[in-house]
């Protein structure tokens, strides 16, 4: 197995740093899938136990200036399990004056993602090297970290801006452990939190509904849901708060697919990053 990549663009370095920081705030461990055309960060908690699922995908051609991989099979993929804080700390060293970042899969006391950061000084270059320990996953476990199928949803709707969502959820999370998300295909969404004393609702109108391709619309949207029908799902509010507070990728769009009484499936979309977040309904 071999992997080597290089970044020269400052904006791409910052984007990778933001992704690393976001993952460290959402989960302690993750699996990094290195593939010929993309790099994916995956976290799969046990859905049966109320766990979340995270899929964060970056296209390698828009991020890296050099990218070489020689994986285990004909798909040329490598799956590595890492501690997200270790990766975030290493990427945090990418600051002003950095001219290049090299990432390699190395074998030291353990397999590592070795990150070499070159900073231009007055008369020379300073090189900072971080070794992020990794566990190479055997092929028999890869299936657990494949891209999840989009679940069949009842309603698909755009969500308010990230800043607005953070403010609303931050206030509501002190009222209850749960949040009810209700939405329809006319662009209306309601966020509701309640306890024995008070019920708080925040209403959003004219958010818009994504137009999916015909294949997705036919396969994934339930035919039984009328356009003006409101569907809802009750989730753990702190799971959503964890997603919103941890984000640093500045998405241009946020899409929420509501599976009535089952789950919500959130897409955060930026220019070169797509993050999927699956939260099962609370019991």
Tab-separated table of C-alpha atoms in Angstrom:
chain	number	residue	atom	x	y	z
A	1	UNK	CA	0.000	0.000	0.000
A	2	UNK	CA	1.191	3.463	-0.867
A	3	UNK	CA	-0.310	6.894	-0.491
A	4	UNK	CA	1.194	10.311	-1.114
A	5	UNK	CA	-0.471	13.675	-1.623
A	6	UNK	CA	0.582	17.314	-1.760
A	7	UNK	CA	-1.235	20.618	-1.304
A	8	UNK	CA	0.109	23.941	-2.555
A	9	UNK	CA	-3.011	26.102	-2.536
A	10	UNK	CA	-3.597	27.971	0.738
A	11	UNK	CA	-7.392	27.826	0.393
A	12	UNK	CA	-7.273	24.055	-0.014
A	13	UNK	CA	-5.033	23.759	3.048
A	14	UNK	CA	-7.531	25.798	5.057
A	15	UNK	CA	-10.431	23.702	3.811
A	16	UNK	CA	-8.711	20.488	4.883
A	17	UNK	CA	-7.969	22.071	8.274
A	18	UNK	CA	-11.642	23.018	8.681
A	19	UNK	CA	-12.766	19.500	7.822
A	20	UNK	CA	-10.337	18.029	10.353
A	21	UNK	CA	-11.537	20.414	13.062
A	22	UNK	CA	-15.195	19.684	12.261
A	23	UNK	CA	-14.699	15.922	12.475
A	24	UNK	CA	-12.885	16.218	15.825
A	25	UNK	CA	-15.845	18.100	17.291
A	26	UNK	CA	-18.388	15.561	16.064
A	27	UNK	CA	-16.691	12.248	16.823
A	28	UNK	CA	-13.690	10.845	18.692
A	29	UNK	CA	-12.734	8.302	16.052
A	30	UNK	CA	-13.304	8.037	12.342
A	31	UNK	CA	-12.260	6.010	9.345
A	32	UNK	CA	-10.464	7.758	6.499
A	33	UNK	CA	-11.166	6.170	3.126
A	34	UNK	CA	-8.454	7.043	0.618
A	35	UNK	CA	-9.621	6.389	-2.941
A	36	UNK	CA	-8.351	7.392	-6.393
A	37	UNK	CA	-10.924	10.171	-6.848
A	38	UNK	CA	-11.849	11.198	-3.315
A	39	UNK	CA	-11.000	11.246	0.370
A	40	UNK	CA	-13.812	10.403	2.771
A	41	UNK	CA	-14.115	10.699	6.552
A	42	UNK	CA	-16.636	8.217	7.971
A	43	UNK	CA	-18.082	7.667	11.431
A	44	UNK	CA	-20.618	4.914	12.014
A	45	UNK	CA	-22.143	4.611	15.449
A	46	UNK	CA	-24.641	1.865	16.125
A	47	UNK	CA	-27.923	3.157	14.717
A	48	UNK	CA	-29.834	0.618	16.815
A	49	UNK	CA	-28.428	2.309	19.919
A	50	UNK	CA	-29.357	5.791	18.714
A	51	UNK	CA	-25.970	6.561	17.174
A	52	UNK	CA	-25.346	8.947	14.307
A	53	UNK	CA	-23.714	8.357	10.942
A	54	UNK	CA	-21.286	10.833	9.345
A	55	UNK	CA	-20.006	10.822	5.772
A	56	UNK	CA	-17.716	13.732	4.780
A	57	UNK	CA	-16.454	13.616	1.198
A	58	UNK	CA	-13.757	15.677	-0.522
A	59	UNK	CA	-12.907	15.426	-4.221
A	60	UNK	CA	-9.175	14.883	-4.527
A	61	UNK	CA	-8.786	16.725	-7.847
A	62	UNK	CA	-10.068	19.995	-6.375
A	63	UNK	CA	-8.069	19.702	-3.154
A	64	UNK	CA	-4.658	18.255	-3.978
A	65	UNK	CA	-1.989	19.305	-6.445
A	66	UNK	CA	-0.396	15.862	-6.374
A	67	UNK	CA	-2.143	12.633	-5.463
A	68	UNK	CA	-0.913	9.055	-5.772
A	69	UNK	CA	-2.429	5.918	-4.293
A	70	UNK	CA	-1.757	2.218	-4.606
A	71	UNK	CA	-4.422	0.430	-2.616
A	72	UNK	CA	-5.119	-3.125	-1.582
A	73	UNK	CA	-7.313	-4.299	-4.475
A	74	UNK	CA	-8.427	-3.255	-7.953
A	75	UNK	CA	-10.354	-0.325	-6.465
A	76	UNK	CA	-7.078	1.130	-5.139
A	77	UNK	CA	-8.585	2.052	-1.773
A	78	UNK	CA	-7.107	2.227	1.714
A	79	UNK	CA	-9.171	2.406	4.918
A	80	UNK	CA	-7.524	3.867	8.018
A	81	UNK	CA	-9.005	4.319	11.485
A	82	UNK	CA	-7.675	7.380	13.332
A	83	UNK	CA	-8.354	9.501	16.412
A	84	UNK	CA	-9.813	12.733	15.078
A	85	UNK	CA	-8.157	14.973	17.704
A	86	UNK	CA	-4.741	13.776	16.529
A	87	UNK	CA	-5.530	14.762	12.952
A	88	UNK	CA	-7.038	18.115	13.960
A	89	UNK	CA	-3.977	19.018	16.055
A	90	UNK	CA	-1.634	18.171	13.195
A	91	UNK	CA	-3.597	20.212	10.656
A	92	UNK	CA	-3.814	23.122	13.083
A	93	UNK	CA	-0.103	23.710	12.420
A	94	UNK	CA	-1.061	24.925	8.943
A	95	UNK	CA	-0.854	28.663	9.529
A	96	UNK	CA	0.366	31.827	7.823
A	97	UNK	CA	3.427	31.364	5.648
A	98	UNK	CA	2.924	27.677	4.833
A	99	UNK	CA	4.064	26.914	1.283
A	100	UNK	CA	3.213	23.225	1.030
A	101	UNK	CA	1.670	20.303	2.898
A	102	UNK	CA	2.615	16.701	2.163
A	103	UNK	CA	0.627	13.735	3.448
A	104	UNK	CA	2.025	10.201	3.270
A	105	UNK	CA	1.138	6.785	4.584
A	106	UNK	CA	4.185	5.615	6.516
A	107	UNK	CA	5.199	2.688	8.686
A	108	UNK	CA	6.926	3.685	11.914
A	109	UNK	CA	6.171	2.217	15.324
A	110	UNK	CA	2.698	1.823	13.833
A	111	UNK	CA	1.125	2.797	10.509
A	112	UNK	CA	0.819	6.583	10.373
A	113	UNK	CA	-0.498	9.382	8.259
A	114	UNK	CA	2.602	11.551	8.230
A	115	UNK	CA	1.877	15.223	7.614
A	116	UNK	CA	4.813	17.403	6.611
A	117	UNK	CA	4.207	21.165	6.733
A	118	UNK	CA	6.714	23.486	5.067
A	119	UNK	CA	6.783	27.140	6.162
A	120	UNK	CA	8.860	29.814	4.459
A	121	UNK	CA	11.146	31.741	6.811
A	122	UNK	CA	13.462	34.662	6.047
A	123	UNK	CA	16.436	32.678	4.764
A	124	UNK	CA	15.243	29.080	4.857
A	125	UNK	CA	12.260	26.757	5.174
A	126	UNK	CA	10.979	25.346	8.431
A	127	UNK	CA	9.537	21.826	8.304
A	128	UNK	CA	7.061	20.556	10.898
A	129	UNK	CA	6.240	16.844	10.823
A	130	UNK	CA	3.299	15.188	12.562
A	131	UNK	CA	2.710	11.441	12.716
A	132	UNK	CA	-0.960	10.575	13.113
A	133	UNK	CA	-1.212	6.919	14.258
A	134	UNK	CA	-3.605	4.835	12.190
A	135	UNK	CA	-5.038	1.338	12.109
A	136	UNK	CA	-5.235	-0.204	8.645
A	137	UNK	CA	-8.638	-1.873	8.327
A	138	UNK	CA	-8.829	-5.313	6.693
A	139	UNK	CA	-10.960	-5.635	3.571
A	140	UNK	CA	-13.528	-7.749	5.396
A	141	UNK	CA	-14.529	-4.630	7.383
A	142	UNK	CA	-14.742	-2.186	4.464
A	143	UNK	CA	-18.447	-2.766	3.862
A	144	UNK	CA	-19.246	-0.969	7.125
A	145	UNK	CA	-17.785	2.255	5.737
A	146	UNK	CA	-19.173	2.342	2.210
A	147	UNK	CA	-21.239	5.365	1.181
A	148	UNK	CA	-24.709	4.978	2.701
A	149	UNK	CA	-27.694	4.810	0.388
A	150	UNK	CA	-29.962	7.809	0.569
A	151	UNK	CA	-32.882	6.663	2.724
A	152	UNK	CA	-36.412	6.908	1.349
A	153	UNK	CA	-37.677	10.254	2.613
A	154	UNK	CA	-41.105	11.826	3.053
A	155	UNK	CA	-40.034	15.472	2.722
A	156	UNK	CA	-36.855	17.122	1.430
A	157	UNK	CA	-36.361	20.775	2.372
A	158	UNK	CA	-33.650	23.417	2.548
A	159	UNK	CA	-32.753	24.492	6.074
A	160	UNK	CA	-32.080	28.039	7.319
A	161	UNK	CA	-28.537	29.401	7.364
A	162	UNK	CA	-26.111	27.699	9.731
A	163	UNK	CA	-25.788	30.757	11.985
A	164	UNK	CA	-29.559	30.982	12.445
A	165	UNK	CA	-29.880	27.277	13.174
A	166	UNK	CA	-27.135	27.433	15.785
A	167	UNK	CA	-28.853	30.267	17.628
A	168	UNK	CA	-32.236	28.533	17.647
A	169	UNK	CA	-30.946	25.111	18.690
A	170	UNK	CA	-28.649	26.602	21.338
A	171	UNK	CA	-31.663	28.138	23.091
A	172	UNK	CA	-33.890	25.100	22.725
A	173	UNK	CA	-31.413	22.505	23.984
A	174	UNK	CA	-31.797	23.807	27.559
A	175	UNK	CA	-35.541	23.095	27.518
A	176	UNK	CA	-35.576	19.446	26.548
A	177	UNK	CA	-33.448	16.521	25.438
A	178	UNK	CA	-35.466	16.227	22.253
A	179	UNK	CA	-36.326	18.296	19.204
A	180	UNK	CA	-39.214	17.809	16.808
A	181	UNK	CA	-38.504	18.765	13.200
A	182	UNK	CA	-41.631	19.171	11.088
A	183	UNK	CA	-41.624	20.088	7.403
A	184	UNK	CA	-43.633	19.938	4.173
A	185	UNK	CA	-43.009	20.150	0.437
A	186	UNK	CA	-44.078	23.818	0.368
A	187	UNK	CA	-40.927	25.050	2.058
A	188	UNK	CA	-42.291	25.269	5.608
A	189	UNK	CA	-40.348	24.009	8.609
A	190	UNK	CA	-41.037	24.076	12.342
A	191	UNK	CA	-38.552	23.331	15.122
A	192	UNK	CA	-40.223	22.477	18.423
A	193	UNK	CA	-38.888	21.790	21.906
A	194	UNK	CA	-41.064	21.212	24.942
A	195	UNK	CA	-41.118	20.144	28.555
A	196	UNK	CA	-43.774	19.914	31.266
A	197	UNK	CA	-43.905	23.687	31.656
A	198	UNK	CA	-43.376	25.285	28.273
A	199	UNK	CA	-43.403	24.597	24.528
A	200	UNK	CA	-41.217	26.638	22.195
A	201	UNK	CA	-41.671	26.622	18.423
A	202	UNK	CA	-39.727	28.390	15.706
A	203	UNK	CA	-41.350	28.602	12.273
A	204	UNK	CA	-39.598	29.095	8.940
A	205	UNK	CA	-41.387	29.783	5.660
A	206	UNK	CA	-40.389	29.801	2.003
A	207	UNK	CA	-37.221	27.808	2.600
A	208	UNK	CA	-37.641	26.005	-0.695
A	209	UNK	CA	-37.448	22.345	-1.572
A	210	UNK	CA	-34.585	20.726	-3.499
A	211	UNK	CA	-35.296	19.461	-6.986
A	212	UNK	CA	-33.790	15.987	-7.119
A	213	UNK	CA	-33.088	14.097	-10.314
A	214	UNK	CA	-35.953	11.970	-11.614
A	215	UNK	CA	-34.255	8.761	-10.462
A	216	UNK	CA	-33.828	10.045	-6.910
A	217	UNK	CA	-37.309	11.563	-6.788
A	218	UNK	CA	-38.921	8.340	-7.966
A	219	UNK	CA	-36.855	5.975	-5.837
A	220	UNK	CA	-36.394	7.906	-2.625
A	221	UNK	CA	-39.464	10.052	-2.074
A	222	UNK	CA	-42.519	8.241	-0.799
A	223	UNK	CA	-45.517	8.519	-3.076
A	224	UNK	CA	-47.898	8.511	-0.102
A	225	UNK	CA	-46.778	11.960	1.091
A	226	UNK	CA	-48.889	14.801	-0.341
A	227	UNK	CA	-47.290	18.165	-1.086
A	228	UNK	CA	-49.154	19.967	1.698
A	229	UNK	CA	-48.722	17.157	4.242
A	230	UNK	CA	-46.502	17.943	7.228
A	231	UNK	CA	-44.264	15.158	8.459
A	232	UNK	CA	-42.077	15.166	11.539
A	233	UNK	CA	-39.325	13.321	13.339
A	234	UNK	CA	-38.313	13.542	16.994
A	235	UNK	CA	-34.541	13.443	17.524
A	236	UNK	CA	-31.997	14.019	20.269
A	237	UNK	CA	-31.411	17.767	20.221
A	238	UNK	CA	-27.796	17.525	21.360
A	239	UNK	CA	-26.942	15.341	18.372
A	240	UNK	CA	-28.052	18.118	16.052
A	241	UNK	CA	-26.345	20.741	18.228
A	242	UNK	CA	-23.112	18.760	17.990
A	243	UNK	CA	-23.282	18.870	14.204
A	244	UNK	CA	-24.045	22.595	14.031
A	245	UNK	CA	-21.511	23.701	16.625
A	246	UNK	CA	-18.746	21.630	15.111
A	247	UNK	CA	-19.076	22.876	11.557
A	248	UNK	CA	-16.363	25.031	10.061
A	249	UNK	CA	-16.816	24.178	6.379
A	250	UNK	CA	-19.244	27.080	5.757
A	251	UNK	CA	-21.850	25.251	3.652
A	252	UNK	CA	-23.635	27.124	0.893
A	253	UNK	CA	-26.667	24.837	1.231
A	254	UNK	CA	-28.126	22.677	3.976
A	255	UNK	CA	-30.701	20.062	2.983
A	256	UNK	CA	-32.814	18.116	5.437
A	257	UNK	CA	-34.583	14.924	4.377
A	258	UNK	CA	-37.255	13.953	6.891
A	259	UNK	CA	-38.231	10.328	7.328
A	260	UNK	CA	-41.477	10.499	9.268
A	261	UNK	CA	-40.991	9.257	12.826
A	262	UNK	CA	-37.782	7.466	11.783
A	263	UNK	CA	-34.868	9.822	11.199
A	264	UNK	CA	-33.512	12.956	9.595
A	265	UNK	CA	-30.786	12.945	6.945
A	266	UNK	CA	-28.863	16.218	6.605
A	267	UNK	CA	-26.638	17.335	3.730
A	268	UNK	CA	-24.159	20.180	4.192
A	269	UNK	CA	-22.868	21.237	0.801
A	270	UNK	CA	-19.985	23.574	0.062
A	271	UNK	CA	-17.961	24.105	-3.107
A	272	UNK	CA	-15.756	21.039	-2.682
A	273	UNK	CA	-17.069	19.240	0.426
A	274	UNK	CA	-20.261	17.273	1.018
A	275	UNK	CA	-21.110	16.193	4.552
A	276	UNK	CA	-23.969	13.800	5.280
A	277	UNK	CA	-25.281	13.422	8.826
A	278	UNK	CA	-27.878	10.798	9.757
A	279	UNK	CA	-29.724	11.083	13.064
A	280	UNK	CA	-32.209	8.327	13.987
A	281	UNK	CA	-35.447	9.223	15.736
A	282	UNK	CA	-35.394	9.189	19.515
A	283	UNK	CA	-37.270	6.403	21.246
